[in-house]
mmCIF file of C-alpha atoms in Angstrom:
data_model
loop_
_atom_site.group_PDB
_atom_site.id
_atom_site.type_symbol
_atom_site.label_atom_id
_atom_site.label_comp_id
_atom_site.label_asym_id
_atom_site.label_seq_id
_atom_site.Cartn_x
_atom_site.Cartn_y
_atom_site.Cartn_z
ATOM 1 C CA MET A 83 -29.827 21.287 26.208
ATOM 2 C CA SER A 84 -29.000 19.045 29.145
ATOM 3 C CA THR A 85 -29.082 16.059 26.758
ATOM 4 C CA PHE A 86 -25.904 17.315 25.134
ATOM 5 C CA TYR A 87 -24.042 17.642 28.413
ATOM 6 C CA PHE A 88 -25.142 14.215 29.590
ATOM 7 C CA ILE A 89 -24.038 12.568 26.330
ATOM 8 C CA ALA A 90 -20.791 14.560 26.344
ATOM 9 C CA PHE A 91 -20.055 13.330 29.859
ATOM 10 C CA LEU A 92 -20.748 9.751 28.758
ATOM 11 C CA SER A 93 -18.446 9.984 25.746
ATOM 12 C CA ILE A 94 -15.568 11.380 27.835
ATOM 13 C CA PHE A 95 -16.150 8.766 30.549
ATOM 14 C CA PHE A 96 -16.164 5.855 28.113
ATOM 15 C CA SER A 97 -13.149 7.125 26.196
ATOM 16 C CA ILE A 98 -11.181 7.255 29.449
ATOM 17 C CA LEU A 99 -12.282 3.671 30.090
ATOM 18 C CA VAL A 100 -11.074 2.669 26.603
ATOM 19 C CA ILE A 101 -7.489 3.624 27.346
ATOM 20 C CA THR A 102 -7.420 2.395 30.948
ATOM 21 C CA ALA A 103 -9.115 -1.007 30.613
ATOM 22 C CA LYS A 104 -6.695 -3.872 31.284
ATOM 23 C CA ASN A 105 -8.325 -6.369 28.959
ATOM 24 C CA PRO A 106 -8.202 -5.379 25.238
ATOM 25 C CA VAL A 107 -11.632 -6.960 24.638
ATOM 26 C CA HIS A 108 -13.141 -4.629 27.251
ATOM 27 C CA SER A 109 -11.418 -1.698 25.525
ATOM 28 C CA ILE A 110 -13.115 -2.608 22.264
ATOM 29 C CA LEU A 111 -16.524 -2.887 23.931
ATOM 30 C CA TYR A 112 -16.071 0.534 25.548
ATOM 31 C CA LEU A 113 -15.055 1.893 22.146
ATOM 32 C CA VAL A 114 -18.415 0.673 20.800
ATOM 33 C CA LEU A 115 -20.126 2.759 23.494
ATOM 34 C CA VAL A 116 -18.028 5.822 22.619
ATOM 35 C CA PHE A 117 -19.011 5.495 18.974
ATOM 36 C CA PHE A 118 -22.638 5.116 20.018
ATOM 37 C CA THR A 119 -22.545 8.366 21.992
ATOM 38 C CA ILE A 120 -20.917 10.095 19.023
ATOM 39 C CA THR A 121 -23.770 8.815 16.834
ATOM 40 C CA ILE A 122 -26.182 10.420 19.299
ATOM 41 C CA HIS A 123 -24.246 13.688 18.941
ATOM 42 C CA TYR A 124 -24.747 13.506 15.173
ATOM 43 C CA ILE A 125 -28.479 12.937 15.645
ATOM 44 C CA LEU A 126 -28.652 15.927 18.004
ATOM 45 C CA MET A 127 -27.101 18.060 15.268
ATOM 46 C CA ASN A 128 -29.621 16.639 12.757
ATOM 47 C CA ALA A 129 -26.801 15.158 10.652
ATOM 48 C CA GLN A 130 -28.855 12.044 9.931
ATOM 49 C CA PHE A 131 -26.737 10.748 7.066
ATOM 50 C CA LEU A 132 -23.559 10.867 9.137
ATOM 51 C CA ALA A 133 -25.326 9.239 12.075
ATOM 52 C CA VAL A 134 -26.322 6.273 9.917
ATOM 53 C CA VAL A 135 -22.902 6.028 8.251
ATOM 54 C CA ASN A 136 -21.153 6.227 11.629
ATOM 55 C CA PHE A 137 -23.437 3.551 12.997
ATOM 56 C CA ILE A 138 -22.904 1.145 10.086
ATOM 57 C CA VAL A 139 -19.249 1.749 9.246
ATOM 58 C CA TYR A 140 -17.718 2.347 12.674
ATOM 59 C CA MET A 141 -19.886 0.288 14.973
ATOM 60 C CA GLY A 142 -20.634 -2.367 12.375
ATOM 61 C CA ALA A 143 -17.578 -2.847 10.235
ATOM 62 C CA ILE A 144 -14.529 -1.420 11.983
ATOM 63 C CA LEU A 145 -15.285 -2.710 15.476
ATOM 64 C CA VAL A 146 -16.049 -6.203 14.171
ATOM 65 C CA LEU A 147 -12.714 -6.087 12.336
ATOM 66 C CA PHE A 148 -10.983 -5.174 15.604
ATOM 67 C CA LEU A 149 -12.701 -7.987 17.490
ATOM 68 C CA TYR A 150 -11.823 -10.544 14.822
ATOM 69 C CA THR A 151 -8.182 -9.515 14.833
ATOM 70 C CA LEU A 152 -8.091 -9.776 18.611
ATOM 71 C CA MET A 153 -9.547 -13.262 18.405
ATOM 72 C CA LEU A 154 -6.975 -14.274 15.773
ATOM 73 C CA ILE A 155 -4.159 -12.993 17.936
ATOM 74 C CA ASN A 156 -5.484 -14.704 21.063
ATOM 75 C CA LEU A 157 -4.341 -12.283 23.730
ATOM 76 C CA ASN A 158 -4.868 -12.846 27.395
ATOM 77 C CA LYS A 159 -4.277 -10.727 30.456
ATOM 78 C CA GLU A 160 -0.861 -12.210 31.176
ATOM 79 C CA SER A 161 0.591 -11.368 27.778
ATOM 80 C CA GLU A 162 -0.596 -7.759 28.005
ATOM 81 C CA PRO A 163 2.558 -5.619 27.930
ATOM 82 C CA ARG A 164 2.847 -2.949 30.610
ATOM 83 C CA LYS A 165 4.662 0.338 30.719
ATOM 84 C CA SER A 166 6.458 1.758 33.722
ATOM 85 C CA ASN A 167 4.638 4.303 35.854
ATOM 86 C CA LEU A 168 7.137 7.042 35.001
ATOM 87 C CA VAL A 169 6.386 6.742 31.287
ATOM 88 C CA LYS A 170 2.650 6.796 32.045
ATOM 89 C CA LEU A 171 2.988 9.933 34.155
ATOM 90 C CA ALA A 172 5.018 11.646 31.426
ATOM 91 C CA ALA A 173 2.401 10.653 28.834
ATOM 92 C CA VAL A 174 -0.460 12.033 30.925
ATOM 93 C CA ILE A 175 1.432 15.288 31.508
ATOM 94 C CA GLY A 176 2.133 15.571 27.791
ATOM 95 C CA GLY A 177 -1.494 15.011 26.838
ATOM 96 C CA GLY A 178 -2.626 17.423 29.550
ATOM 97 C CA CYS A 179 -0.293 20.124 28.214
ATOM 98 C CA PHE A 180 -1.776 19.602 24.762
ATOM 99 C CA LEU A 181 -5.306 19.972 26.157
ATOM 100 C CA ILE A 182 -4.411 23.094 28.144
ATOM 101 C CA THR A 183 -2.873 24.693 25.049
ATOM 102 C CA ILE A 184 -6.087 24.206 23.083
ATOM 103 C CA ILE A 185 -8.277 25.458 25.945
ATOM 104 C CA ALA A 186 -6.072 28.515 26.421
ATOM 105 C CA SER A 187 -6.277 29.319 22.729
ATOM 106 C CA LEU A 188 -10.069 29.108 23.023
ATOM 107 C CA LYS A 189 -9.933 32.090 25.392
ATOM 108 C CA ALA A 190 -9.474 34.301 22.338
ATOM 109 C CA PHE A 191 -13.016 33.398 21.296
ATOM 110 C CA LYS A 192 -14.638 35.027 24.361
ATOM 111 C CA ALA A 193 -18.393 34.283 24.345
ATOM 112 C CA SER A 194 -19.098 32.147 21.308
ATOM 113 C CA GLN A 195 -22.246 32.005 19.235
ATOM 114 C CA PRO A 196 -24.576 29.069 19.876
ATOM 115 C CA VAL A 197 -24.681 26.323 17.269
ATOM 116 C CA MET A 198 -27.895 27.037 15.398
ATOM 117 C CA LEU A 199 -29.395 24.832 12.741
ATOM 118 C CA ASN A 200 -30.647 27.375 10.222
ATOM 119 C CA ASP A 201 -31.407 24.998 7.395
ATOM 120 C CA PRO A 202 -33.294 21.973 8.778
ATOM 121 C CA ASN A 203 -32.431 19.696 5.833
ATOM 122 C CA LEU A 204 -28.700 20.403 5.934
ATOM 123 C CA GLY A 205 -27.584 16.912 6.941
ATOM 124 C CA LEU A 206 -30.182 14.901 5.084
ATOM 125 C CA VAL A 207 -29.204 12.320 2.480
ATOM 126 C CA LYS A 208 -30.845 14.230 -0.366
ATOM 127 C CA ASN A 209 -28.940 17.432 0.253
ATOM 128 C CA LEU A 210 -25.590 15.718 0.893
ATOM 129 C CA GLY A 211 -25.977 13.457 -2.131
ATOM 130 C CA LYS A 212 -26.514 16.438 -4.401
ATOM 131 C CA ILE A 213 -23.311 18.070 -3.151
ATOM 132 C CA LEU A 214 -21.353 14.810 -3.209
ATOM 133 C CA PHE A 215 -22.228 13.955 -6.791
ATOM 134 C CA ASN A 216 -21.946 17.477 -8.180
ATOM 135 C CA GLU A 217 -18.976 19.223 -6.626
ATOM 136 C CA TYR A 218 -17.104 16.258 -5.144
ATOM 137 C CA LEU A 219 -17.553 13.640 -7.841
ATOM 138 C CA LEU A 220 -13.831 13.268 -8.534
ATOM 139 C CA PRO A 221 -12.785 12.749 -4.857
ATOM 140 C CA PHE A 222 -15.628 10.259 -4.543
ATOM 141 C CA GLU A 223 -14.291 8.204 -7.444
ATOM 142 C CA VAL A 224 -10.712 8.480 -6.180
ATOM 143 C CA SER A 225 -11.811 7.161 -2.776
ATOM 144 C CA SER A 226 -13.131 4.044 -4.521
ATOM 145 C CA ILE A 227 -9.614 3.450 -5.874
ATOM 146 C CA LEU A 228 -8.286 3.970 -2.342
ATOM 147 C CA LEU A 229 -10.665 1.350 -0.950
ATOM 148 C CA LEU A 230 -9.735 -1.103 -3.700
ATOM 149 C CA SER A 231 -6.018 -0.653 -3.081
ATOM 150 C CA ALA A 232 -6.564 -1.012 0.680
ATOM 151 C CA MET A 233 -8.400 -4.279 0.092
ATOM 152 C CA VAL A 234 -5.634 -5.612 -2.148
ATOM 153 C CA GLY A 235 -2.996 -4.463 0.332
ATOM 154 C CA ALA A 236 -4.742 -6.081 3.300
ATOM 155 C CA VAL A 237 -5.080 -9.398 1.505
ATOM 156 C CA LEU A 238 -1.467 -9.245 0.336
ATOM 157 C CA LEU A 239 -0.144 -8.458 3.821
ATOM 158 C CA ALA A 240 -2.248 -10.927 5.754
ATOM 159 C CA THR A 241 -1.665 -13.984 3.574
ATOM 160 C CA LYS A 242 1.294 -16.139 4.445
ATOM 161 C CA ASP A 243 4.307 -15.771 2.217
ATOM 162 C CA PRO A 244 5.478 -19.302 1.267
ATOM 163 C CA LYS A 245 9.064 -18.210 0.695
ATOM 164 C CA THR A 246 9.744 -16.728 4.129
ATOM 165 C CA THR A 247 8.139 -19.389 6.305
ATOM 166 C CA MET B 295 -36.693 15.055 15.401
ATOM 167 C CA GLU B 296 -37.916 18.649 15.697
ATOM 168 C CA THR B 297 -37.684 18.614 19.475
ATOM 169 C CA LEU B 298 -34.251 16.989 19.335
ATOM 170 C CA THR B 299 -32.834 19.652 17.059
ATOM 171 C CA HIS B 300 -34.491 22.296 19.202
ATOM 172 C CA ASN B 301 -32.478 21.048 22.149
ATOM 173 C CA ILE B 302 -29.192 21.920 20.519
ATOM 174 C CA GLN B 303 -29.943 25.563 19.886
ATOM 175 C CA ALA B 304 -28.557 26.895 23.148
ATOM 176 C CA ILE B 305 -25.185 25.135 23.146
ATOM 177 C CA PRO B 306 -22.211 27.413 22.448
ATOM 178 C CA LEU B 307 -19.682 26.370 19.830
ATOM 179 C CA ASN B 308 -16.957 26.559 22.481
ATOM 180 C CA HIS B 309 -18.428 23.582 24.315
ATOM 181 C CA TYR B 310 -18.204 21.471 21.182
ATOM 182 C CA ILE B 311 -14.571 22.476 20.702
ATOM 183 C CA LEU B 312 -13.911 21.674 24.364
ATOM 184 C CA LEU B 313 -15.535 18.229 24.157
ATOM 185 C CA CYS B 314 -13.681 17.326 20.969
ATOM 186 C CA SER B 315 -10.311 18.491 22.264
ATOM 187 C CA ILE B 316 -10.801 16.508 25.484
ATOM 188 C CA ILE B 317 -11.567 13.331 23.510
ATOM 189 C CA PHE B 318 -8.646 14.062 21.176
ATOM 190 C CA SER B 319 -6.193 14.444 24.060
ATOM 191 C CA ILE B 320 -7.508 11.252 25.655
ATOM 192 C CA GLY B 321 -6.628 9.590 22.351
ATOM 193 C CA VAL B 322 -3.138 11.129 22.430
ATOM 194 C CA ILE B 323 -2.605 9.916 26.010
ATOM 195 C CA GLY B 324 -3.842 6.463 24.989
ATOM 196 C CA VAL B 325 -1.263 6.273 22.199
ATOM 197 C CA LEU B 326 1.458 7.239 24.662
ATOM 198 C CA ILE B 327 0.619 5.043 27.662
ATOM 199 C CA ARG B 328 -0.267 1.738 25.994
ATOM 200 C CA ARG B 329 2.112 -0.758 24.423
ATOM 201 C CA ASN B 330 -0.496 -3.029 22.915
ATOM 202 C CA ALA B 331 -0.614 -2.228 19.182
ATOM 203 C CA ILE B 332 -4.368 -2.845 18.873
ATOM 204 C CA VAL B 333 -5.207 -0.465 21.725
ATOM 205 C CA ILE B 334 -2.991 2.158 20.081
ATOM 206 C CA PHE B 335 -5.008 1.701 16.904
ATOM 207 C CA MET B 336 -8.205 2.177 18.894
ATOM 208 C CA SER B 337 -6.864 5.420 20.350
ATOM 209 C CA ILE B 338 -6.210 6.633 16.809
ATOM 210 C CA GLU B 339 -9.836 5.821 15.961
ATOM 211 C CA LEU B 340 -10.870 7.894 18.979
ATOM 212 C CA MET B 341 -8.911 10.886 17.672
ATOM 213 C CA LEU B 342 -10.405 10.503 14.178
ATOM 214 C CA ASN B 343 -13.899 10.424 15.655
ATOM 215 C CA SER B 344 -13.404 13.554 17.725
ATOM 216 C CA VAL B 345 -12.227 15.399 14.624
ATOM 217 C CA ASN B 346 -15.259 14.130 12.704
ATOM 218 C CA LEU B 347 -17.569 15.409 15.412
ATOM 219 C CA LEU B 348 -15.921 18.829 15.400
ATOM 220 C CA LEU B 349 -16.128 19.073 11.599
ATOM 221 C CA THR B 350 -19.840 18.301 11.778
ATOM 222 C CA ALA B 351 -20.359 20.877 14.522
ATOM 223 C CA PHE B 352 -18.649 23.553 12.431
ATOM 224 C CA SER B 353 -20.615 22.473 9.378
ATOM 225 C CA VAL B 354 -23.894 22.950 11.264
ATOM 226 C CA TYR B 355 -22.633 26.217 12.733
ATOM 227 C CA ARG B 356 -21.797 27.695 9.329
ATOM 228 C CA GLY B 357 -24.781 26.142 7.560
ATOM 229 C CA ASP B 358 -22.427 24.610 4.987
ATOM 230 C CA ALA B 359 -22.828 20.950 4.046
ATOM 231 C CA THR B 360 -19.266 20.644 2.702
ATOM 232 C CA GLY B 361 -17.961 19.742 6.154
ATOM 233 C CA GLN B 362 -20.272 16.751 6.354
ATOM 234 C CA VAL B 363 -19.138 15.540 2.921
ATOM 235 C CA PHE B 364 -15.569 15.795 4.197
ATOM 236 C CA VAL B 365 -16.476 13.689 7.247
ATOM 237 C CA PHE B 366 -17.828 11.076 4.853
ATOM 238 C CA PHE B 367 -14.452 10.941 3.096
ATOM 239 C CA ILE B 368 -12.640 10.692 6.438
ATOM 240 C CA ILE B 369 -14.810 7.703 7.390
ATOM 241 C CA ALA B 370 -13.954 5.963 4.101
ATOM 242 C CA LEU B 371 -10.266 6.697 4.726
ATOM 243 C CA ALA B 372 -10.459 5.346 8.285
ATOM 244 C CA ALA B 373 -11.986 2.109 7.035
ATOM 245 C CA ALA B 374 -9.126 1.637 4.547
ATOM 246 C CA GLU B 375 -6.533 2.542 7.182
ATOM 247 C CA VAL B 376 -7.913 0.065 9.707
ATOM 248 C CA ALA B 377 -7.975 -2.772 7.150
ATOM 249 C CA VAL B 378 -4.322 -2.253 6.189
ATOM 250 C CA GLY B 379 -3.183 -1.546 9.757
ATOM 251 C CA LEU B 380 -4.764 -4.637 11.238
ATOM 252 C CA ALA B 381 -3.265 -6.741 8.431
ATOM 253 C CA ILE B 382 0.153 -5.342 9.363
ATOM 254 C CA ILE B 383 -0.481 -6.158 13.045
ATOM 255 C CA VAL B 384 -1.442 -9.744 12.168
ATOM 256 C CA MET B 385 1.753 -10.052 10.116
ATOM 257 C CA ILE B 386 3.862 -8.651 12.977
ATOM 258 C CA TYR B 387 2.239 -11.084 15.385
ATOM 259 C CA ARG B 388 3.016 -13.974 13.078
ATOM 260 C CA ASN B 389 6.680 -12.990 12.902
ATOM 261 C CA THR B 390 7.384 -11.979 16.515
ATOM 262 C CA ASN B 391 4.597 -13.759 18.461
ATOM 263 C CA SER B 392 3.795 -10.539 20.284
ATOM 264 C CA ILE B 393 2.035 -7.250 19.572
ATOM 265 C CA ASP B 394 4.130 -5.260 22.003
ATOM 266 C CA ILE B 395 5.345 -2.257 20.033
ATOM 267 C CA ASN B 396 8.596 -2.102 21.979
ATOM 268 C CA VAL B 397 9.661 -5.320 20.271
ATOM 269 C CA LEU B 398 9.640 -3.428 16.996
ATOM 270 C CA ASN B 399 12.606 -1.160 17.700
ATOM 271 C CA ARG B 400 14.783 -2.491 14.942
ATOM 272 C CA LEU B 401 13.941 0.508 12.759
ATOM 273 C CA LYS B 402 15.319 2.820 15.408
ATOM 274 C CA TRP B 403 18.997 2.725 14.457
#
């Protein structure tokens, strides 16, 4: 039980560090840690398939993509744009109001039920694969088209246009 | 794995909702206070992840695996979104030599 609270504290701590770190490279490294704690949350809920997918896709693919882009862009601390303190204060107040609204609406729940894992093989690959390829076969195929179009779009956008340069 | 899943059994659903909304609002604040386009993208990833975690928590709570399938689709969508978004950022950088989003206010009027 205390494992959850410890990991929850770590994920909140690292996500605050993500948005406050001065150097963008440090932000990305803290984001890796946030994703790692979220993977641990998945394992705690016995969602093993999602834990593995989160580990490979987010920590493997997406974060490496971020790091590569940052290296291509070649940022340093001096070129990091800064906002005025007034705008920052307004942003924090706005986000805090959003958080308070959600917490206040949670009051309607009163004492909530604990999260119980009734079926121990709920998040296993076998069970999820059966559901994915029976009920959600069409969305699965459509998402392959989405990935293909994203790949084509990324290549088209990132290559240099000879006419404009 | 048995002991790990035993650990979770006493945690109320409210605490999951609380954790996810805190991470989500940190993401919102990050979008608002930063001007670096890549850090804004990372804050959006943070928000997507908190929503994924909450969907999984509800899926375990209800004993319904559909929520976890939905999280799988969200992850595929996030991968596509990041690929296109970072390509756009690289293109912006090539044209303006900066990734400050306040440079891009030409669409405002």
